[in-house]
Each structure stands twice: as structure tokens, then as C-alpha cells.
Amino acid sequence: MGTIAENQDAWGHYDWSKGGDEWSHCWGGTESLWWTTLFPRVRRFVPAPRILEIAPGFGRITQYLKGLCDELIVVDLTERCIAACRERFAGESHISYHVNDGRSLDAIADGSIDFVFSYDSLVHAETDVIEAYLAQLGRKLRPDGAGFFHHGNLGSFRDAASGALTVANPHWRAESTAAADVVRYCEVAGLVCLSQELVAWGGDVLNDCFSTFTVRGSVYERSYQRFENPRFMDEAARALELARTYGLDGAIPLRRDPAPRPVARGPASAPRGLFARLRELVSPSS
Ligand SMILES: C[S@@+](CC[C@H](N)C(=O)[O-])C[C@H]1O[C@@H](n2cnc3c(N)ncnc32)[C@H](O)[C@@H]1O
């Protein structure tokens, strides 16, 4: 797994009958994954006026991102995935959709993005693709723009003499991406890598990495933080227990708001838009 053509073939022919939710089972479901693992890691950057999601698949995380912005742009190299997102979010007028060639962000205006996000997708993309996206994001992000990329780190595990991989690759990871290179790609692009969390995805090897980055000189800039997290899957196991206990695995239905009650009097009522926004955050429709 690695080239753009291989990715296009794999995801174009994948059995998407569960929409990607099957990859959330270790967390007890996608809702649990979002609230326990993803949301805390991006909290500093959202809500944001204009979000770009790279490689949304069938919209597993898109369903949460769409409630955190005024405008959401999704870009994926697989036509079938973009078609599925269009259908799934047909009722949302603030989402736009683009099929790309696996590396181009030409469809996005320069200086227009506040937050860029990609999860569980670029782990399959080789390092030239990560470099290409970051190079363009240096232009596409607004002055205080920031990003979160989940990418591979197997490129850090190579024999110095032969270049051969020194660890197993059971999760279809791209083999050329190394976390340290991503820091360098950021620098070259005019970005600053804020943090890297090296995670062991289903094993002992720190095979994946969550990188956050920002535009050089932005309000988010600070010294680089690095966290080796070999116990990442413990977090998922904990989330699974919580999801089972509190029904985030779907065992308890979501409370749907009753029809809005007329407010008799009092100045403290929040504007309707705020309630709509909160509803969206807590129980995204899809
Ligand atoms: C494993 S799925 C994950 C989808 C979604 N992020 C999720 O978590 O459910 C991988 C997705 O990445 C997309 N993808 C892979 N390589 C890509 C690239 N270079 N550029 C854009 N999309 C890519 C695929 O088309 C597919 O939709």
C-alpha cells in the first residue's frame, strides 16, 4: 500500500457497506472515537470558519467537522468516496466537494483555510504526497491557520546500510514516511510543526504519527512538543469500556431535542443559532 494508484484502486473497490465505522470498533464506535481521541487533540483549533478535510472517505469524521465551521471543503482522490459524502450530507449547503489526483489542492483558494484535518488516510500515502500537501498548505492556510495530520512513521524504521524496513508492516502503512521528515516539510512550506505524537497502532512499533502544525508567526506558534505514546491502544480500550458503560456504542439512543419551547420572558435566552449549533455538535445528523 502506498502509491496513489494503489490507494485509488483499494478505496475505489473497498467494501464501504459500513461507511468506515468498522475502523472505530476498538473505541466502541465512531462517536466514542471522535469525543475521546480526536476531539481533544484538535480542540485548540476548532471551531474554525473554514475547514478543509483531506481524504474523508465516506464521511466518518466529516459528520463531526461539519458542525465546527461555517464552511467545510472535502477533497479525496476516490470519486466513489466524494459521491458518498455528497449523498450523505446532501442536506448541508456549507460543504463543497472535490475529487483530486491524490496530491493537488489547486481547487482551494490561497489563504482561505483556517484548519486542515486528515485522519486514518495519509497513513497509506507515501512521503512525497505528505510533502506535496504540506507545501501547498503553506499557501492555502490563513495567517493563523493550523492543521492536524495523521500520517505514517515506518520510514523511521529502516536499516541505515540497506534501507530495508526493520519492523513489520501489518496495517498497510506507507513505508517511506518518517515523522522527522514531516517536521522538515513543514519548515520548507513556511509552516511550524507544533507537536508530534508517535503512536503504536495495534502493536509495539510507533508506526503512526499525529502531527499538528501552524503557519509560521501564527497565534498558535510555540516550541515543538514530541510525545512517544506506545500505549495509544490503551486509550481506545478505555474508550471502549466507557462507550459500553454509557451507551456511546449505540446501546442507548441519542436524545433528540424536542420542538423548541416558546420562551415566555427573560433576557437570558440565547439566540436560536447557538442552540442549533450546539445540537449539531452533540448529535450530528448524517
Ligand atoms: C482508510 S480510508 C479513511 C477515510 C476517512 N478518513 C475515515 O477515517 O473514515 C482512506 C481514504 O483516503 C483517501 N486517500 C488515500 N490517499 C489519498 C490521497 N493521496 N489524497 C486524497 N485522498 C486519499 C481514500 O480515497 C480513502 O477515502
Short mmCIF file of C-alpha atoms and ligand atoms in Angstrom, two decimals:
data_model
loop_
_atom_site.label_atom_id
_atom_site.label_comp_id
_atom_site.label_asym_id
_atom_site.label_seq_id
_atom_site.Cartn_x
_atom_site.Cartn_y
_atom_site.Cartn_z
CA MET A 1 0.00 0.00 0.00
CA GLY A 2 1.44 3.35 -0.88
CA THR A 3 1.24 4.74 -4.38
CA ILE A 4 -1.60 6.98 -5.42
CA ALA A 5 -2.74 4.38 -7.95
CA GLU A 6 -2.75 1.66 -5.27
CA ASN A 7 -4.79 3.86 -2.96
CA GLN A 8 -7.25 4.71 -5.70
CA ASP A 9 -7.68 1.06 -6.54
CA ALA A 10 -8.00 -0.06 -2.91
CA TRP A 11 -10.55 2.56 -1.82
CA GLY A 12 -12.41 2.54 -5.10
CA HIS A 13 -13.09 -1.19 -4.67
CA TYR A 14 -13.33 -1.31 -0.87
CA ASP A 15 -16.48 -2.74 0.74
CA TRP A 16 -17.83 0.51 2.16
CA SER A 17 -21.09 -1.05 3.39
CA LYS A 18 -20.28 0.10 6.95
CA GLY A 19 -19.06 3.52 5.83
CA GLY A 20 -15.72 3.16 7.66
CA ASP A 21 -17.39 2.78 11.07
CA GLU A 22 -15.85 -0.69 11.21
CA TRP A 23 -12.48 1.03 11.88
CA SER A 24 -13.92 2.58 15.05
CA HIS A 25 -14.84 -0.70 16.73
CA CYS A 26 -11.81 -0.66 19.09
CA TRP A 27 -13.24 2.58 20.54
CA GLY A 28 -16.79 1.23 20.81
CA GLY A 29 -17.93 3.23 17.80
CA THR A 30 -17.20 6.38 15.84
CA GLU A 31 -18.85 8.72 18.32
CA SER A 32 -16.56 7.42 21.05
CA LEU A 33 -13.52 7.72 18.76
CA TRP A 34 -14.37 11.34 18.00
CA TRP A 35 -15.07 12.51 21.55
CA THR A 36 -12.37 10.58 23.40
CA THR A 37 -9.48 10.52 20.95
CA LEU A 38 -9.87 13.02 18.13
CA PHE A 39 -11.72 15.99 19.57
CA PRO A 40 -9.27 16.57 22.49
CA ARG A 41 -6.38 16.56 20.01
CA VAL A 42 -7.90 19.23 17.75
CA ARG A 43 -9.80 21.23 20.37
CA ARG A 44 -7.41 24.19 20.25
CA PHE A 45 -8.11 24.72 16.56
CA VAL A 46 -11.90 24.41 16.37
CA PRO A 47 -14.47 25.75 15.78
CA ALA A 48 -12.91 27.45 12.76
CA PRO A 49 -14.62 29.40 9.98
CA ARG A 50 -13.27 27.34 7.07
CA ILE A 51 -12.14 23.74 7.48
CA LEU A 52 -10.54 21.53 4.85
CA GLU A 53 -10.67 17.76 5.28
CA ILE A 54 -8.29 15.75 3.14
CA ALA A 55 -9.37 12.18 2.39
CA PRO A 56 -12.77 11.93 4.16
CA GLY A 57 -13.69 8.50 2.78
CA PHE A 58 -17.42 8.06 3.39
CA GLY A 59 -17.55 10.92 5.91
CA ARG A 60 -16.86 9.09 9.17
CA ILE A 61 -15.21 12.16 10.74
CA THR A 62 -16.74 14.70 8.36
CA GLN A 63 -20.01 14.31 10.26
CA TYR A 64 -18.34 15.99 13.26
CA LEU A 65 -16.21 18.53 11.42
CA LYS A 66 -19.21 19.94 9.57
CA GLY A 67 -20.69 21.27 12.80
CA LEU A 68 -17.49 23.07 13.72
CA CYS A 69 -17.27 25.53 10.84
CA ASP A 70 -19.15 27.87 8.56
CA GLU A 71 -17.69 26.18 5.51
CA LEU A 72 -16.24 22.73 5.01
CA ILE A 73 -14.31 21.60 1.95
CA VAL A 74 -13.60 17.91 1.44
CA VAL A 75 -11.03 16.56 -1.00
CA ASP A 76 -10.49 12.88 -1.79
CA LEU A 77 -8.81 11.07 -4.64
CA THR A 78 -11.55 8.43 -4.91
CA GLU A 79 -14.63 9.53 -6.84
CA ARG A 80 -16.77 6.97 -5.08
CA CYS A 81 -15.93 8.49 -1.68
CA ILE A 82 -16.78 12.01 -2.76
CA ALA A 83 -20.05 10.77 -4.29
CA ALA A 84 -20.90 9.05 -1.00
CA CYS A 85 -20.14 12.21 1.00
CA ARG A 86 -22.29 14.29 -1.36
CA GLU A 87 -25.18 11.89 -0.83
CA ARG A 88 -24.68 11.55 2.93
CA PHE A 89 -24.51 15.31 3.52
CA ALA A 90 -26.94 16.36 0.80
CA GLY A 91 -28.89 18.49 3.28
CA GLU A 92 -25.83 20.61 4.15
CA SER A 93 -25.33 23.68 1.99
CA HIS A 94 -21.99 24.66 3.55
CA ILE A 95 -19.98 21.66 2.30
CA SER A 96 -18.16 21.60 -1.05
CA TYR A 97 -16.60 18.51 -2.60
CA HIS A 98 -13.58 17.87 -4.80
CA VAL A 99 -12.03 14.79 -6.35
CA ASN A 100 -8.30 15.34 -6.73
CA ASP A 101 -5.33 13.47 -8.16
CA GLY A 102 -4.03 12.40 -4.75
CA ARG A 103 -1.77 15.40 -4.24
CA SER A 104 -3.20 18.63 -5.67
CA LEU A 105 -5.03 21.29 -3.65
CA ASP A 106 -5.48 23.53 -6.70
CA ALA A 107 -9.23 23.62 -6.09
CA ILE A 108 -8.63 25.51 -2.83
CA ALA A 109 -8.07 29.27 -2.87
CA ASP A 110 -4.80 30.53 -1.41
CA GLY A 111 -5.04 31.99 2.10
CA SER A 112 -8.54 30.60 2.65
CA ILE A 113 -8.28 27.72 5.16
CA ASP A 114 -8.34 28.08 8.95
CA PHE A 115 -7.94 24.42 9.82
CA VAL A 116 -6.96 21.38 7.78
CA PHE A 117 -7.63 17.87 9.05
CA SER A 118 -6.85 14.36 7.92
CA TYR A 119 -7.30 11.16 9.90
CA ASP A 120 -6.69 7.50 9.09
CA SER A 121 -5.96 8.18 5.43
CA LEU A 122 -2.49 9.66 4.87
CA VAL A 123 -1.04 6.71 6.81
CA HIS A 124 -1.38 4.97 3.45
CA ALA A 125 0.25 7.80 1.50
CA GLU A 126 3.97 7.86 0.76
CA THR A 127 6.15 10.72 1.89
CA ASP A 128 6.07 12.61 -1.43
CA VAL A 129 2.30 13.01 -1.04
CA ILE A 130 2.61 14.34 2.52
CA GLU A 131 5.33 16.72 1.33
CA ALA A 132 3.18 17.91 -1.59
CA TYR A 133 0.14 18.58 0.62
CA LEU A 134 2.20 20.46 3.22
CA ALA A 135 3.98 22.51 0.56
CA GLN A 136 0.60 23.69 -0.77
CA LEU A 137 -0.85 24.22 2.69
CA GLY A 138 1.86 26.79 3.33
CA ARG A 139 -0.10 28.90 0.81
CA LYS A 140 -3.65 27.67 1.40
CA LEU A 141 -3.79 28.36 5.14
CA ARG A 142 -4.75 31.76 6.55
CA PRO A 143 -2.13 33.57 8.69
CA ASP A 144 -3.40 31.86 11.86
CA GLY A 145 -4.23 28.61 10.09
CA ALA A 146 -3.39 25.25 11.62
CA GLY A 147 -3.62 21.58 10.83
CA PHE A 148 -3.80 18.02 12.14
CA PHE A 149 -2.39 15.19 10.02
CA HIS A 150 -2.42 11.51 10.91
CA HIS A 151 0.39 10.00 8.88
CA GLY A 152 2.78 7.09 8.89
CA ASN A 153 6.14 6.77 10.63
CA LEU A 154 7.51 3.48 9.32
CA GLY A 155 10.17 5.41 7.40
CA SER A 156 11.88 5.90 10.80
CA PHE A 157 12.49 2.15 11.00
CA ARG A 158 14.99 1.49 8.24
CA ASP A 159 18.34 -0.23 8.29
CA ALA A 160 20.93 2.52 7.72
CA ALA A 161 23.02 0.41 5.35
CA SER A 162 20.45 -1.45 3.28
CA GLY A 163 17.45 0.86 3.66
CA ALA A 164 15.29 -2.19 4.40
CA LEU A 165 12.40 -1.88 6.82
CA THR A 166 13.41 -3.27 10.23
CA VAL A 167 9.88 -3.80 11.56
CA ALA A 168 6.73 -5.49 10.31
CA ASN A 169 4.01 -3.58 8.47
CA PRO A 170 0.76 -5.35 9.35
CA HIS A 171 -1.51 -2.31 8.89
CA TRP A 172 -0.92 -1.38 5.25
CA ARG A 173 1.15 1.65 6.17
CA ALA A 174 3.13 3.61 3.61
CA GLU A 175 6.75 2.70 4.26
CA SER A 176 8.56 5.89 3.30
CA THR A 177 7.02 8.43 5.69
CA ALA A 178 9.06 9.37 8.77
CA ALA A 179 7.87 11.81 11.43
CA ALA A 180 11.14 13.80 11.34
CA ASP A 181 10.71 14.41 7.61
CA VAL A 182 7.27 15.89 8.24
CA VAL A 183 8.83 18.50 10.55
CA ARG A 184 11.19 19.43 7.72
CA TYR A 185 8.39 19.56 5.12
CA CYS A 186 6.57 22.00 7.41
CA GLU A 187 9.63 24.24 7.69
CA VAL A 188 10.17 24.33 3.94
CA ALA A 189 6.50 25.20 3.42
CA GLY A 190 6.58 28.17 5.84
CA LEU A 191 4.79 26.16 8.50
CA VAL A 192 5.86 25.20 12.01
CA CYS A 193 5.32 21.72 13.36
CA LEU A 194 3.77 22.24 16.79
CA SER A 195 3.64 18.68 18.02
CA GLN A 196 4.13 15.08 17.07
CA GLU A 197 2.56 12.19 18.92
CA LEU A 198 4.15 8.94 17.84
CA VAL A 199 1.64 6.17 18.36
CA ALA A 200 1.77 2.41 18.26
CA TRP A 201 -1.22 1.48 16.16
CA GLY A 202 -2.10 -2.07 17.13
CA GLY A 203 1.34 -3.33 18.16
CA ASP A 204 4.60 -2.27 19.82
CA VAL A 205 6.04 -0.20 17.00
CA LEU A 206 5.48 3.57 16.84
CA ASN A 207 4.25 3.16 13.30
CA ASP A 208 1.92 6.18 13.13
CA CYS A 209 2.14 9.84 13.99
CA PHE A 210 -0.29 12.67 14.71
CA SER A 211 1.33 15.94 13.66
CA THR A 212 -0.11 19.37 14.35
CA PHE A 213 1.24 22.41 12.57
CA THR A 214 0.58 26.07 12.02
CA VAL A 215 1.64 28.96 9.82
CA ARG A 216 4.93 30.47 10.92
CA GLY A 217 4.22 33.52 13.08
CA SER A 218 0.64 32.49 13.87
CA VAL A 219 -1.02 32.81 17.29
CA TYR A 220 -0.50 29.07 17.77
CA GLU A 221 3.27 29.05 17.35
CA ARG A 222 5.26 27.63 20.26
CA SER A 223 8.12 25.21 20.86
CA TYR A 224 7.85 21.77 19.31
CA GLN A 225 6.39 19.05 21.57
CA ARG A 226 7.13 15.37 21.00
CA PHE A 227 5.28 12.54 22.73
CA GLU A 228 6.02 8.86 22.27
CA ASN A 229 2.80 7.03 23.01
CA PRO A 230 3.31 3.27 22.82
CA ARG A 231 0.12 2.78 24.87
CA PHE A 232 -2.17 4.51 22.38
CA MET A 233 -4.40 1.46 22.05
CA ASP A 234 -4.96 1.50 25.84
CA GLU A 235 -6.77 4.76 25.22
CA ALA A 236 -9.02 3.00 22.73
CA ALA A 237 -9.62 0.14 25.17
CA ARG A 238 -10.56 2.63 27.87
CA ALA A 239 -12.85 4.46 25.45
CA LEU A 240 -14.49 1.15 24.58
CA GLU A 241 -15.26 0.48 28.25
CA LEU A 242 -16.69 3.96 28.65
CA ALA A 243 -18.70 3.65 25.44
CA ARG A 244 -20.19 0.37 26.66
CA THR A 245 -20.90 1.76 30.12
CA TYR A 246 -22.54 4.97 28.94
CA GLY A 247 -24.10 3.79 25.69
CA LEU A 248 -21.88 5.64 23.21
CA ASP A 249 -21.64 2.32 21.38
CA GLY A 250 -25.22 2.97 20.27
CA ALA A 251 -26.85 0.86 23.00
CA ILE A 252 -28.58 3.99 24.28
CA PRO A 253 -30.29 6.14 21.65
CA LEU A 254 -29.31 9.78 21.34
CA ARG A 255 -31.69 12.22 22.92
CA ARG A 256 -33.25 14.28 20.17
CA ASP A 257 -34.27 17.77 21.13
CA PRO A 258 -37.99 18.28 21.44
CA ALA A 259 -39.54 21.04 19.37
CA PRO A 260 -38.29 24.39 20.68
CA ARG A 261 -40.42 25.65 23.54
CA PRO A 262 -41.54 29.26 23.38
CA VAL A 263 -39.62 31.35 25.88
CA ALA A 264 -42.17 33.32 27.89
CA ARG A 265 -39.90 36.11 29.08
CA GLY A 266 -36.43 36.91 30.35
CA PRO A 267 -33.45 38.40 28.60
CA ALA A 268 -31.19 35.38 29.09
CA SER A 269 -32.37 33.32 26.12
CA ALA A 270 -29.55 32.55 23.73
CA PRO A 271 -30.06 33.19 20.02
CA ARG A 272 -31.60 30.23 18.18
CA GLY A 273 -28.48 29.87 16.10
CA LEU A 274 -26.48 28.92 19.14
CA PHE A 275 -28.87 26.13 20.08
CA ALA A 276 -28.81 24.86 16.53
CA ARG A 277 -25.02 24.86 16.67
CA LEU A 278 -24.88 23.02 19.99
CA ARG A 279 -27.35 20.43 18.73
CA GLU A 280 -25.16 19.90 15.71
CA LEU A 281 -22.06 19.48 17.86
CA VAL A 282 -23.59 16.96 20.19
CA SER A 283 -25.65 14.90 17.79
CA PRO A 284 -24.54 15.35 14.21
CA SER A 285 -27.06 14.17 11.67
CA SER A 286 -25.83 12.25 8.70
C1 LIG B 1 -8.98 4.30 5.15
S1 LIG B 1 -9.94 5.47 4.29
C2 LIG B 1 -10.27 6.63 5.62
C3 LIG B 1 -11.36 7.59 5.32
C4 LIG B 1 -11.72 8.54 6.44
N1 LIG B 1 -10.64 9.46 6.74
C5 LIG B 1 -12.09 7.78 7.69
O1 LIG B 1 -11.36 7.88 8.68
O2 LIG B 1 -13.10 7.09 7.66
C6 LIG B 1 -8.73 6.24 3.26
C7 LIG B 1 -9.25 7.39 2.40
O3 LIG B 1 -8.13 8.15 1.96
C8 LIG B 1 -8.31 8.51 0.60
N2 LIG B 1 -6.95 8.77 0.10
C9 LIG B 1 -5.89 7.94 0.09
N3 LIG B 1 -4.82 8.55 -0.40
C10 LIG B 1 -5.19 9.82 -0.69
C11 LIG B 1 -4.52 10.95 -1.23
N4 LIG B 1 -3.23 10.89 -1.59
N5 LIG B 1 -5.20 12.09 -1.39
C12 LIG B 1 -6.51 12.17 -1.09
N6 LIG B 1 -7.21 11.12 -0.60
C13 LIG B 1 -6.56 9.96 -0.39
C14 LIG B 1 -9.02 7.30 0.03
O4 LIG B 1 -9.64 7.59 -1.19
C15 LIG B 1 -10.00 6.98 1.14
O5 LIG B 1 -11.14 7.77 1.02
#
